[in-house]
CSV table of C-alpha atoms and ligand atoms in Angstrom, one decimal:
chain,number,residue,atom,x,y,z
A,234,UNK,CA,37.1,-20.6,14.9
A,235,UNK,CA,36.7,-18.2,17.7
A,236,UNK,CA,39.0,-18.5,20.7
A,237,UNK,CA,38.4,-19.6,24.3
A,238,UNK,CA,39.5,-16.7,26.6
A,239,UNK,CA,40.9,-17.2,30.0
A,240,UNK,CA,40.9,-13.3,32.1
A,241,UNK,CA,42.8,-12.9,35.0
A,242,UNK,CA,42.7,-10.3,38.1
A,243,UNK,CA,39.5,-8.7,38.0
A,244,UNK,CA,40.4,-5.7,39.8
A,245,UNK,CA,39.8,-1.9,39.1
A,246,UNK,CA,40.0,-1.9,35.5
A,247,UNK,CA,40.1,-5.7,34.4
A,248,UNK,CA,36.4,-6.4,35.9
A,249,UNK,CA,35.0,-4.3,33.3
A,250,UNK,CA,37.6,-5.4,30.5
A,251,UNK,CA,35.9,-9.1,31.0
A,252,UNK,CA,32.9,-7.8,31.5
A,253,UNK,CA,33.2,-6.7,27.4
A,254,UNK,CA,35.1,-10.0,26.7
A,255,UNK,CA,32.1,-12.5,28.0
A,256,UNK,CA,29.7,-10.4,25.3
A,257,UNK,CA,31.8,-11.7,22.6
A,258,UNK,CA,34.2,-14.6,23.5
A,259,UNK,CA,33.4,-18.2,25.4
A,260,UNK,CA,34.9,-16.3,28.5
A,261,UNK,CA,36.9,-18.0,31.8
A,262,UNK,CA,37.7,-15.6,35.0
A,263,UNK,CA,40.1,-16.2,37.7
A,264,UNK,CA,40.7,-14.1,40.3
A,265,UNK,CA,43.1,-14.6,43.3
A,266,UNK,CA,40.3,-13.4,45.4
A,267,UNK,CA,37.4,-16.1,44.0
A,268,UNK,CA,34.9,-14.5,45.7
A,269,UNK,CA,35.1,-11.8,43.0
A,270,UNK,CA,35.1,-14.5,39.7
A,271,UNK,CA,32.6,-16.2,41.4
A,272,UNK,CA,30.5,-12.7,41.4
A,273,UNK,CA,31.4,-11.6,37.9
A,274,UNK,CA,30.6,-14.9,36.5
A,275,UNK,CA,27.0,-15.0,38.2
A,276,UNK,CA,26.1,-11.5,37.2
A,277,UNK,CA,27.7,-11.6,33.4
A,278,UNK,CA,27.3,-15.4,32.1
A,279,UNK,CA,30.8,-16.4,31.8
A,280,UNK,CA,33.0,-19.5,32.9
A,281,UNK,CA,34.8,-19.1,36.4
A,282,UNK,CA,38.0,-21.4,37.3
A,283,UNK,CA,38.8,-23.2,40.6
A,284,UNK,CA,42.2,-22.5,40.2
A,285,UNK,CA,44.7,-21.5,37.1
A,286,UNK,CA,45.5,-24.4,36.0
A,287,UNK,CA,41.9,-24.8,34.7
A,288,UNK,CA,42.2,-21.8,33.5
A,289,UNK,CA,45.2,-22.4,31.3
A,290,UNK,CA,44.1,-26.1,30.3
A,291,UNK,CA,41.0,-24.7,29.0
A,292,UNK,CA,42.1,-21.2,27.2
A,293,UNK,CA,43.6,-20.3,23.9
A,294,UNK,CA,44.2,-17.3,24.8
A,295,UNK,CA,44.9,-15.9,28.4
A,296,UNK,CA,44.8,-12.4,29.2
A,297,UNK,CA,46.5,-11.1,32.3
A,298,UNK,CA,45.5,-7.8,33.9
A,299,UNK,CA,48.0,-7.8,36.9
A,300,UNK,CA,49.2,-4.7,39.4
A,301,UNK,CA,52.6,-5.3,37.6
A,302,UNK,CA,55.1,-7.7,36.0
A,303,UNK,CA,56.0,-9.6,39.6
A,304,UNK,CA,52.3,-10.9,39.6
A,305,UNK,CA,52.1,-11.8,35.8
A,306,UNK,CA,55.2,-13.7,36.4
A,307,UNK,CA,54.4,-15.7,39.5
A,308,UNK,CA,50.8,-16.9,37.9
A,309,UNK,CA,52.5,-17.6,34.6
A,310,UNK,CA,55.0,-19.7,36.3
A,311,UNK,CA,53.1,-21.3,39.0
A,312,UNK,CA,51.0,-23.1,35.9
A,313,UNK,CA,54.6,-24.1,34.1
A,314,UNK,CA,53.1,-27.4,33.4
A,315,UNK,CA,49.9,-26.5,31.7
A,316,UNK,CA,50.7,-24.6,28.9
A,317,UNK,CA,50.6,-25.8,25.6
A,318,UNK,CA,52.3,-25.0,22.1
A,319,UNK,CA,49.9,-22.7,19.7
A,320,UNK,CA,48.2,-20.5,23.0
A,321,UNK,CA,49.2,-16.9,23.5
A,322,UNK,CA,49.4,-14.5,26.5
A,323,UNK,CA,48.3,-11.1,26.1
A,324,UNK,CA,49.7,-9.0,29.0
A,325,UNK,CA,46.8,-5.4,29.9
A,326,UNK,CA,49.4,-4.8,32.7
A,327,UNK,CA,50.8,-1.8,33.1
A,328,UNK,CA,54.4,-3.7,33.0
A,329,UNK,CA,58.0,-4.0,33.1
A,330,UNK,CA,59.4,-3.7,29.3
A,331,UNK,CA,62.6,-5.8,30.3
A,332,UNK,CA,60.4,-8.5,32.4
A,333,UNK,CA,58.3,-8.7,29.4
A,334,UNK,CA,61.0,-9.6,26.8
A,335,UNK,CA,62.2,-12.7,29.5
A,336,UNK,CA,58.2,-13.8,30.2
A,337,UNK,CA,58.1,-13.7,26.2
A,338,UNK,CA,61.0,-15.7,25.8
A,339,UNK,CA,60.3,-18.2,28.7
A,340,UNK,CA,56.7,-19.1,27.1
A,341,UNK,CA,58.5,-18.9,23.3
A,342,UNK,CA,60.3,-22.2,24.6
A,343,UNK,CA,56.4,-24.1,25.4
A,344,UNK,CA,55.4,-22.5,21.7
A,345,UNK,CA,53.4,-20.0,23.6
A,346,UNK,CA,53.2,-16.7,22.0
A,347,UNK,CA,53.2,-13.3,24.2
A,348,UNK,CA,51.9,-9.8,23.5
A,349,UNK,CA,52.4,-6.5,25.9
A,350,UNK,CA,48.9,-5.1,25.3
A,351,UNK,CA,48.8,-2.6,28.4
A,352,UNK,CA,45.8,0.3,28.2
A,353,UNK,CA,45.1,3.7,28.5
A,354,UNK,CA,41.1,5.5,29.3
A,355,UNK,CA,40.8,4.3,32.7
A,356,UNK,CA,38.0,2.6,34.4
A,357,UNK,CA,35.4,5.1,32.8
A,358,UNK,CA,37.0,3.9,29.2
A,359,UNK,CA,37.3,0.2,30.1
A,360,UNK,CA,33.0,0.5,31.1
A,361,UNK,CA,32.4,2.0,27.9
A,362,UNK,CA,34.7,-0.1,25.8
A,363,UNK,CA,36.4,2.3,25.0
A,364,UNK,CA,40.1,1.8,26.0
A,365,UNK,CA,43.4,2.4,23.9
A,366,UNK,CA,45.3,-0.4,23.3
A,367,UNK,CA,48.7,-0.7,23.0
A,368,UNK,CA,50.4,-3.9,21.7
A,369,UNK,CA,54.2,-5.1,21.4
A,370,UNK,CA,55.3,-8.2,19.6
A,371,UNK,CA,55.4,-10.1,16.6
A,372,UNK,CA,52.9,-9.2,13.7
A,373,UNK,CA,50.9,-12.5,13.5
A,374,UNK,CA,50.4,-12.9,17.3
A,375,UNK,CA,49.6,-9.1,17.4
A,376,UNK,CA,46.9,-9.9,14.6
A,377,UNK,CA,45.9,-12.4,16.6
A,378,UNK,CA,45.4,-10.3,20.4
A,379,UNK,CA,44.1,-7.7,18.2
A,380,UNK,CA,40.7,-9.8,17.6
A,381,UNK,CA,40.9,-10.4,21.3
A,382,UNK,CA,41.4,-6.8,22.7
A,383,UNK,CA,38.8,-5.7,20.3
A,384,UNK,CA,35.4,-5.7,22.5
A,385,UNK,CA,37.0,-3.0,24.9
A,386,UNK,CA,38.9,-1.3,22.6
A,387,UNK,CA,38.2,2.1,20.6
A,388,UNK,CA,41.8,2.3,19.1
A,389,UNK,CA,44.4,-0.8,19.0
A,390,UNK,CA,48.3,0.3,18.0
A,391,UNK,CA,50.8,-2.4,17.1
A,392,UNK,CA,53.9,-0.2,19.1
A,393,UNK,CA,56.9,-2.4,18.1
A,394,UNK,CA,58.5,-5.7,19.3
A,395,UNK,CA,57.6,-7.1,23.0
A,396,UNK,CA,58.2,-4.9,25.7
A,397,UNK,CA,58.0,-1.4,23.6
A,398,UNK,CA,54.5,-1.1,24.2
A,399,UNK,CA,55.0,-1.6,28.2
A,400,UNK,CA,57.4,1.2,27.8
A,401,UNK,CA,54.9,3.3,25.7
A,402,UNK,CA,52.6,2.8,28.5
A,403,UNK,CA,54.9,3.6,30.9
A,404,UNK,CA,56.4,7.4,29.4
A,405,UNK,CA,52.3,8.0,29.0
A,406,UNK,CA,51.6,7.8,32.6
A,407,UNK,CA,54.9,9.6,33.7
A,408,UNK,CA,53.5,12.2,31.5
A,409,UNK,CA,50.1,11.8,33.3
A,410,UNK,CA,52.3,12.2,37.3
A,411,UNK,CA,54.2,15.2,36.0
A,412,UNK,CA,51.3,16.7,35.0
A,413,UNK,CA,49.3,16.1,38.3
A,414,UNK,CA,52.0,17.6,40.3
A,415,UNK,CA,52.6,20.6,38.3
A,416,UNK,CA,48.7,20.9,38.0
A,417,UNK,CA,48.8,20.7,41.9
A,418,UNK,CA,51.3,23.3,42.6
A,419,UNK,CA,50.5,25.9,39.8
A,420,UNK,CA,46.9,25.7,41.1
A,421,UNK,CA,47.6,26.1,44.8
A,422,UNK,CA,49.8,28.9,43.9
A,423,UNK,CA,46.4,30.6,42.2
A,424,UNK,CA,44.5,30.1,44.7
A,425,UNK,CA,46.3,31.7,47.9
A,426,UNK,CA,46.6,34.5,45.4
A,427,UNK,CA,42.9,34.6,45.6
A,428,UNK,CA,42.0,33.0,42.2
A,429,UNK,CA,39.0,30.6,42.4
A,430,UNK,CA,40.4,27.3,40.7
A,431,UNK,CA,37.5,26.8,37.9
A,432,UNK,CA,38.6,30.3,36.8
A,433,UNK,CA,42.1,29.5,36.4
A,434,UNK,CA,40.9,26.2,34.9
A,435,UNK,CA,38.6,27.9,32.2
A,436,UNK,CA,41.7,29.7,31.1
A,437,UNK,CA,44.0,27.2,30.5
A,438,UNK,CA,41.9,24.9,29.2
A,439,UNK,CA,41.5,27.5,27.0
A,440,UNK,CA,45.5,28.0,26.4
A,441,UNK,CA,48.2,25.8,26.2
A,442,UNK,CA,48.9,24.7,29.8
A,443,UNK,CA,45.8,22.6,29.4
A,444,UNK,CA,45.9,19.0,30.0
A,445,UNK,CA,43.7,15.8,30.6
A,446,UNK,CA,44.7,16.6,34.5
A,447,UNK,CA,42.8,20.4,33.8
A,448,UNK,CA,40.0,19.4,31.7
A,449,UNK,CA,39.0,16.2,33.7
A,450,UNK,CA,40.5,15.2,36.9
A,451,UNK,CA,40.6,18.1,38.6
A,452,UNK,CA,37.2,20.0,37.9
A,453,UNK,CA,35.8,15.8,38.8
A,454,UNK,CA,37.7,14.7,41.6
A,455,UNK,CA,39.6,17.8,42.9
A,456,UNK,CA,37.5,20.9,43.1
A,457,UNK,CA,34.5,18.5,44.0
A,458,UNK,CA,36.2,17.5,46.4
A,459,UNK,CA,35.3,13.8,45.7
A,460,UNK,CA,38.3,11.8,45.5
A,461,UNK,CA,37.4,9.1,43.9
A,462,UNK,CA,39.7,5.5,44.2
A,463,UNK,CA,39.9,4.5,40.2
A,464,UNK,CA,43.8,4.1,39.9
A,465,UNK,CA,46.1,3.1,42.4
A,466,UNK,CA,48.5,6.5,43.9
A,467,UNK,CA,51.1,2.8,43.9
A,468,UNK,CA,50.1,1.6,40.7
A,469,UNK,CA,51.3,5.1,39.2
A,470,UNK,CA,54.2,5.4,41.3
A,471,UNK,CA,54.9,1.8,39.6
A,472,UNK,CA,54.7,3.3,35.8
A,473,UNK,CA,56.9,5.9,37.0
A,474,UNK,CA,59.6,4.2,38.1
A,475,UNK,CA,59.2,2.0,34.7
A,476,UNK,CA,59.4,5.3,33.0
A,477,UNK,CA,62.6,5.9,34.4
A,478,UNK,CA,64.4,3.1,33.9
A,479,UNK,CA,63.2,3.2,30.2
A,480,UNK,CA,64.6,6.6,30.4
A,481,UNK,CA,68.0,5.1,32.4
A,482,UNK,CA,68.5,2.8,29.5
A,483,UNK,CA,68.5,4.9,26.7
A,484,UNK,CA,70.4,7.0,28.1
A,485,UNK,CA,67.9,9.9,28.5
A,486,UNK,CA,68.2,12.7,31.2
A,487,UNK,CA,65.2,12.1,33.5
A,488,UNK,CA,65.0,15.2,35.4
A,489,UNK,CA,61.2,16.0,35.0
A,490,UNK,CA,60.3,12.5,35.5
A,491,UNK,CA,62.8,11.9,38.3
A,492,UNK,CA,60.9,14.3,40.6
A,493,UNK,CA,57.2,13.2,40.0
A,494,UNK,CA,58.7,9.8,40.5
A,495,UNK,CA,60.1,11.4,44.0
A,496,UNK,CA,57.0,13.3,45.1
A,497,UNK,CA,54.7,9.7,44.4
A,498,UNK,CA,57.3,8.0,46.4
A,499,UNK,CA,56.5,10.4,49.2
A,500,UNK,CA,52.9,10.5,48.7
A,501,UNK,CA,52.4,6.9,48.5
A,502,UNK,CA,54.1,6.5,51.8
A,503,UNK,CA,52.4,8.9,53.5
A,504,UNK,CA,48.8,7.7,52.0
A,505,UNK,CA,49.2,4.2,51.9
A,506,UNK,CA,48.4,1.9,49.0
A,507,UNK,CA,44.5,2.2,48.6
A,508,UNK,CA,45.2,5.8,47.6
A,509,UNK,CA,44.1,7.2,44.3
A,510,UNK,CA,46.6,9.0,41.9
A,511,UNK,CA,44.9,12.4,42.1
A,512,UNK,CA,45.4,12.4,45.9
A,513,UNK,CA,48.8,13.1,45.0
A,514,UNK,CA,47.3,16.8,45.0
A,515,UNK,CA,46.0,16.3,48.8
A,516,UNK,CA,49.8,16.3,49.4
A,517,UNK,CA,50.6,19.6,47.6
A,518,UNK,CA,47.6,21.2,49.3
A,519,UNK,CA,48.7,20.1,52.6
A,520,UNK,CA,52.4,21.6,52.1
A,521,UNK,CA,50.9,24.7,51.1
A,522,UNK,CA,47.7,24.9,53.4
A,523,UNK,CA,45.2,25.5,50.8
A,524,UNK,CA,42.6,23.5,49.4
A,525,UNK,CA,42.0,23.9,45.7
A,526,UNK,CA,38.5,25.0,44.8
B,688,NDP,P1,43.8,-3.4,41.2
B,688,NDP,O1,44.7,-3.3,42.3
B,688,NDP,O2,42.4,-2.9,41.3
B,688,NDP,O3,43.5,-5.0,40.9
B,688,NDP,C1,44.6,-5.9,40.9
B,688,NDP,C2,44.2,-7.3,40.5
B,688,NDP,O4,45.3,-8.1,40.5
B,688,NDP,C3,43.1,-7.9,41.4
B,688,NDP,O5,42.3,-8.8,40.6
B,688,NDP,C4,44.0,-8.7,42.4
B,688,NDP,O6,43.3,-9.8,43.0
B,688,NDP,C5,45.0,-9.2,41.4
B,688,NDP,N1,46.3,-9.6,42.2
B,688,NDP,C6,47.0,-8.8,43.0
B,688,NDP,N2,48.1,-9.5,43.4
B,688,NDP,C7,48.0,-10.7,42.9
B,688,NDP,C8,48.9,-11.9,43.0
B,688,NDP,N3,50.0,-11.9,43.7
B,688,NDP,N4,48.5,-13.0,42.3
B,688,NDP,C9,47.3,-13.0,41.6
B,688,NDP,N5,46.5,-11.9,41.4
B,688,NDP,C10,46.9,-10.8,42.1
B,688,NDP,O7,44.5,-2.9,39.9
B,688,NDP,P2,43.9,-2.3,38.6
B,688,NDP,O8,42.8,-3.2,38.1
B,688,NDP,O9,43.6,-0.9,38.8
B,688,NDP,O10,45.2,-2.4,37.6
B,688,NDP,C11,45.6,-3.5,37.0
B,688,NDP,C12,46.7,-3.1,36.0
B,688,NDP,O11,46.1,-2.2,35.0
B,688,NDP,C13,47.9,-2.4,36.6
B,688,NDP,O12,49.1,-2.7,36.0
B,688,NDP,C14,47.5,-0.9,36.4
B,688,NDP,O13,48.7,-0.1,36.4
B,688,NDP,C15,46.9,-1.0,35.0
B,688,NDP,N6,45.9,0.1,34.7
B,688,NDP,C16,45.0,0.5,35.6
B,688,NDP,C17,44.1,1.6,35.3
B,688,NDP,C18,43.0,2.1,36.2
B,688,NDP,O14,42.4,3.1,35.9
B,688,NDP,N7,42.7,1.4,37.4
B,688,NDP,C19,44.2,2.3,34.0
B,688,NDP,C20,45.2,1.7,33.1
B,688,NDP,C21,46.0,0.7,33.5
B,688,NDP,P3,42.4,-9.6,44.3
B,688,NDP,O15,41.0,-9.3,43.9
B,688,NDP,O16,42.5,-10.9,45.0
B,688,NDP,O17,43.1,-8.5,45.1
């Protein structure tokens, strides 16, 4: 029997998650904003609730795609009443591994299952169906979210128990900030030396300095000079922070991470929270008064 899927928070990348969901599950959005379910619901054919509760009444499965664990927790709790024993939660936020275990636990006790199922590709991937998925908890409801992630996934990885992929997630995109901000620097460097940035580019994309920051996000969004807003600066200053608690309680020095977690602290004050991550880079130009290009 295929399930019933309730989606909630269409934002950046969760509109076009659902928008592969509705192509191959009997699909119900909710969105704190309902202007925006009542828009993706017109244009792609699914369901759209008044509120969550008939969201959860209706769903065997309920997706949340949430700026982080604070959200998922206030709209799982806020419906305490209507779960029910044999539906699931899969969690696409980038979230709090520790939060996760205690959400897991909390729903465990209404016979509601709970999967970390964060992703990785962006909103490019997420159009294309082509995300990464990354799940955490028990094998049979990890069999089960992996049906349900399916449509906008390219490759779907069963990490460990709940919570470890959430970390997973979290250590990628600290990889991802350290990377932008020694990107950033290395390249401004170049360029008041009076190297043009695409040549520098060509040759460490050609060498081992090379990156996902050289090869795409730079030559797209930073030597264009578009600046696009796909991820949220404060949504990667978020997964940092995760990062480093991960790190914290392992007992793992975090010096790397610790200073990209600084510097997107800074930025993100200075730039607000509409910013994109790669603007992180406007900030390096500015401190050294040169734009790369
Ligand atoms: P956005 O900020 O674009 O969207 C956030 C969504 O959450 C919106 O639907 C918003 O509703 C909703 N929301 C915010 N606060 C609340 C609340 N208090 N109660 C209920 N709903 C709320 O974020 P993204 O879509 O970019 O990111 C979502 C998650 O996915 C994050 O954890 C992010 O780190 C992760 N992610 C994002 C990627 C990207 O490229 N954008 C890539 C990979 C992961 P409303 O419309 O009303 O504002």
């Amino acid at each position: 029997m295929s399930e019933r899927v309730g989606f909630v928070g269409l934002g950046a990348i969760g509109r076009p998650m659902a928008v592969h969901l509705v192509k191959a599950f009997d699909t119900m959005v909710w969105n704190r904003t309902f202007d925006g379910a009542q828009a993706f619901a017109q244009e792609n054919g699914s369901k759209v609730a008044d509120n969550l509760a008939e969201l959860v009444s209706w769903a065997d499965v309920v997706i949340t795609c949430l700026p982080t664990s604070v959200e998922v927790r206030e709209v799982l709790e806020s419906v305490a009443g209507q779960w029910r024993i044999g539906q699931l939660v899969v969690d696409a936020t980038s979230g709090d591994p520790g939060e996760s275990r205690s959400l897991a636990e909390w729903l465990r006790q209404k016979g509601v299952g709970f999967v970390d199922a964060p992703v990785s590709g962006g909103t490019g991937g997420a159009e294309a169906g082509e995300l990464t998925s990354m799940l955490g908890g028990e094998t049979a409801e990890v069999e089960r979210a992996k049906l349900v992630v399916a449509p906008y996934s390219k490759m779907i990885v069963h990490v460990g128990p709940v919570g470890t992929a959430h970390a997973l997630k979290a250590v990628n995109n600290a990889l991802l900030a350290v990377n932008i901000q020694a990107a950033g620097e290395g390249l401004a460097a170049l360029v008041k030396l009076g190297v043009r940035a695409q040549t520098a580019l060509d040759v460490i994309n050609a060498s081992s300095g090379r990156s996902n920051v050289s090869e795409n996000l730079i030559p797209e969004r930073v030597i264009t000079r578009a600046w696009p807003r796909t991820f949220r600066l404060a949504l990667l200053d978020k997964d940092v922070g995760i990062a480093l608690k991960v790190l914290q309680d392992t007992g793992v020095p975090a010096d790397a991470i610790g200073t990209a977690k600084q510097s997107l602290a800074a930025a993100r004050a200075t730039l607000g929270e509409a910013a994109d991550h790669v603007e992180l880079i406007r900030e390096i130009e500015k401190a050294a008064g040169v734009e790369i290009q």
